[in-house]
PDB file of C-alpha atoms in Angstrom:
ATOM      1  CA  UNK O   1       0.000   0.000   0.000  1.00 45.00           C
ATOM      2  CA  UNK O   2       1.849   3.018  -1.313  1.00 53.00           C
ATOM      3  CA  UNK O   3      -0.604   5.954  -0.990  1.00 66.00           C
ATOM      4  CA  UNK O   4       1.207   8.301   0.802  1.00 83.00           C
ATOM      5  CA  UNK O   5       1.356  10.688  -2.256  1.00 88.00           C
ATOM      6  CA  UNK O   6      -2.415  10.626  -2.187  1.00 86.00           C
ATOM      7  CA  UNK O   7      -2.406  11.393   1.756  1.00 85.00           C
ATOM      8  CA  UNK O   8       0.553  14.187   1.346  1.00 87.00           C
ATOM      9  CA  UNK O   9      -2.497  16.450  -0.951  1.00 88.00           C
ATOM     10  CA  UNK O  10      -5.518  14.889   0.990  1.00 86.00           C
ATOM     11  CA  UNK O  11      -3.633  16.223   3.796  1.00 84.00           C
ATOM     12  CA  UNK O  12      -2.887  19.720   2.789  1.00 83.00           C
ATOM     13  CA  UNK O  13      -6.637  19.988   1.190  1.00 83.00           C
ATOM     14  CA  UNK O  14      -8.169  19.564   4.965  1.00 82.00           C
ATOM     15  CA  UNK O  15      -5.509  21.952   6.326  1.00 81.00           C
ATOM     16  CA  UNK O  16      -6.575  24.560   3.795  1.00 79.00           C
ATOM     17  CA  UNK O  17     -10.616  24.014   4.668  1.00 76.00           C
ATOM     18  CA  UNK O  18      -9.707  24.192   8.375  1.00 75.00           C
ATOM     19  CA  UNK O  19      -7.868  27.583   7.678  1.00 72.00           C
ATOM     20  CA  UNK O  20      -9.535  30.878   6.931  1.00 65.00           C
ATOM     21  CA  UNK O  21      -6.442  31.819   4.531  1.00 66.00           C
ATOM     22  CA  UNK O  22      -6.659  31.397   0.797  1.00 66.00           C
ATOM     23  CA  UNK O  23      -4.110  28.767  -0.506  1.00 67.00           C
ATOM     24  CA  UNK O  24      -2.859  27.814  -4.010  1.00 70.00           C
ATOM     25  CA  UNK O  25      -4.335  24.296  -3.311  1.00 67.00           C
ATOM     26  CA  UNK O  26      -8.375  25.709  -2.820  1.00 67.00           C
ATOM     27  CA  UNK O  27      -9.597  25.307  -6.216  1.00 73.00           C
ATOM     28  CA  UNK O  28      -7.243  22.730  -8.036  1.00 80.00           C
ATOM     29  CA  UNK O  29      -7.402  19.229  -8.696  1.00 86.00           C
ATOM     30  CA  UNK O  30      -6.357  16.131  -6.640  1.00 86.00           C
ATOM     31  CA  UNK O  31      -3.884  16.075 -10.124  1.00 90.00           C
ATOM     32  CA  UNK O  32      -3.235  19.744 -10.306  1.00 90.00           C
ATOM     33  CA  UNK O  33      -2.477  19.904  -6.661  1.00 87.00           C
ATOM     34  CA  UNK O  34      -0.263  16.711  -7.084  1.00 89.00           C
ATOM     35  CA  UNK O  35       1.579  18.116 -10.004  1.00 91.00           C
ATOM     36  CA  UNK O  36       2.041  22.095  -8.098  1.00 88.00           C
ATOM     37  CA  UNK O  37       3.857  20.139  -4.929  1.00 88.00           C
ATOM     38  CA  UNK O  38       6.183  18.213  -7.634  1.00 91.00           C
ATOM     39  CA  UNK O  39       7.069  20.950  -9.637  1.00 93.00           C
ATOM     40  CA  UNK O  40       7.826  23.191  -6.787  1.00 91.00           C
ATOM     41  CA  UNK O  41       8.592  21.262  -3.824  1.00 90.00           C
ATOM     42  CA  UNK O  42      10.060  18.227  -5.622  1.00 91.00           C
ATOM     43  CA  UNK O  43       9.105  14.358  -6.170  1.00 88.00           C
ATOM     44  CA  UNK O  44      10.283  13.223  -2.707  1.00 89.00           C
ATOM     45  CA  UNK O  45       8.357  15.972  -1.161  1.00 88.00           C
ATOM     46  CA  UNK O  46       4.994  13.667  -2.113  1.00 89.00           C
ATOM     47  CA  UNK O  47       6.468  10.626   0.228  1.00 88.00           C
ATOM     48  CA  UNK O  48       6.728  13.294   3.474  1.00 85.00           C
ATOM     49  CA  UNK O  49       6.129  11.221   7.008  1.00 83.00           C
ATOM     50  CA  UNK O  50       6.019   7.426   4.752  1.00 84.00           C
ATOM     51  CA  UNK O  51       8.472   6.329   7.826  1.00 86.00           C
ATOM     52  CA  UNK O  52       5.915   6.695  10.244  1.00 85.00           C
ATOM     53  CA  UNK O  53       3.367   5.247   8.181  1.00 82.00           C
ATOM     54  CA  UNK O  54       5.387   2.264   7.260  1.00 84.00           C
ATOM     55  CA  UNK O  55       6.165   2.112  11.364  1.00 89.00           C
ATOM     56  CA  UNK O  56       2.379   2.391  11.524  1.00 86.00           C
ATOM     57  CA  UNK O  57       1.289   0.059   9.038  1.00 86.00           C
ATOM     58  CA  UNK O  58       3.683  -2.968   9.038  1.00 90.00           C
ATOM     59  CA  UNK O  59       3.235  -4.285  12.537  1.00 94.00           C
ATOM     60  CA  UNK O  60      -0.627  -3.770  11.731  1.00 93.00           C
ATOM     61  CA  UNK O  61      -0.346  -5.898   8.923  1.00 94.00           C
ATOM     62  CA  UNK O  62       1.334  -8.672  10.566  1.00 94.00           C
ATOM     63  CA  UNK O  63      -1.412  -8.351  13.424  1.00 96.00           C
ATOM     64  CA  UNK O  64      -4.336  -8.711  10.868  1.00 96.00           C
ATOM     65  CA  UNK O  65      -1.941 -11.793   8.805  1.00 96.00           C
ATOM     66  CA  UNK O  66      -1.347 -13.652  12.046  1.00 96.00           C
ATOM     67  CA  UNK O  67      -5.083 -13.345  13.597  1.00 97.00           C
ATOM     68  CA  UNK O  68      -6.150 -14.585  10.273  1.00 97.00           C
ATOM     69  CA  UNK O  69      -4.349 -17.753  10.324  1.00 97.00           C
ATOM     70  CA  UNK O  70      -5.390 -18.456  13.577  1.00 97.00           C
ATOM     71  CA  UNK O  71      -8.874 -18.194  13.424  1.00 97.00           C
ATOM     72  CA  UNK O  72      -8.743 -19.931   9.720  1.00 97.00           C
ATOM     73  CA  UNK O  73      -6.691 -22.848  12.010  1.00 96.00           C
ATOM     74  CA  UNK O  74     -10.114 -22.688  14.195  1.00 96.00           C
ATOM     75  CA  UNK O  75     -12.554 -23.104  11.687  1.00 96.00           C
ATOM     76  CA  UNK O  76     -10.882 -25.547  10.563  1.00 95.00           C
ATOM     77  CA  UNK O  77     -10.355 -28.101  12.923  1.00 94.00           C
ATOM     78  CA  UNK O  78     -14.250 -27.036  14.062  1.00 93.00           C
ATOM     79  CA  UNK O  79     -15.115 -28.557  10.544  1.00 92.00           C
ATOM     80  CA  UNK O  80     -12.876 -31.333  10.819  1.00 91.00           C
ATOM     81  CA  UNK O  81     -14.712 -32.276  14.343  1.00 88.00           C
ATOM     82  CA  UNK O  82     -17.855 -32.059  12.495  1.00 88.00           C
ATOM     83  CA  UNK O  83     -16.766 -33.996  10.199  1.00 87.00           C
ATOM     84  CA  UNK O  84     -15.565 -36.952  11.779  1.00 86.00           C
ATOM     85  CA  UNK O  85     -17.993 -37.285  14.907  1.00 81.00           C
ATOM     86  CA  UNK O  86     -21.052 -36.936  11.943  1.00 71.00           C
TER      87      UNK O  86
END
């Protein structure tokens, strides 16, 4: 999940509704906005805070992979007990 671009203008489009200032970002597109912060701030400026995301993200993840498993393991031998007293 790489959509840290899309959070970086997301991001700066609630700041600017929450503000009472006029901004260069008020009336442009989720592309024209994308394409104003390249051009001026440059490419890496679009992946600002994706360490703490990843740090967020990753462990969550692995959470949600490894309570799967478990509960698939459940169900599982459930339906094999099923199975085999039936």
């Amino acid at each position: 999940e790489l959509c840290n671009p899309a959070d970086v203008i997301k991001t700066r489009r609630q700041a600017i509704q929450l503000s009472a200032a006029k901004s260069q970002f008020a009336d442009r597109t989720f592309l024209a906005s994308l394409r104003l912060v390249a051009r001026e701030e440059g490419l890496f400026s679009l992946m600002t805070g994706a360490g703490p995301r990843l740090a967020k993200v990753a462990p969550s993840c692995a959470i949600m992979m490894g309570c799967y498993d478990l509960v698939k393991q459940v169900f599982q031998e459930l339906r094999t007990l099923r199975i085999s007293s039936s």
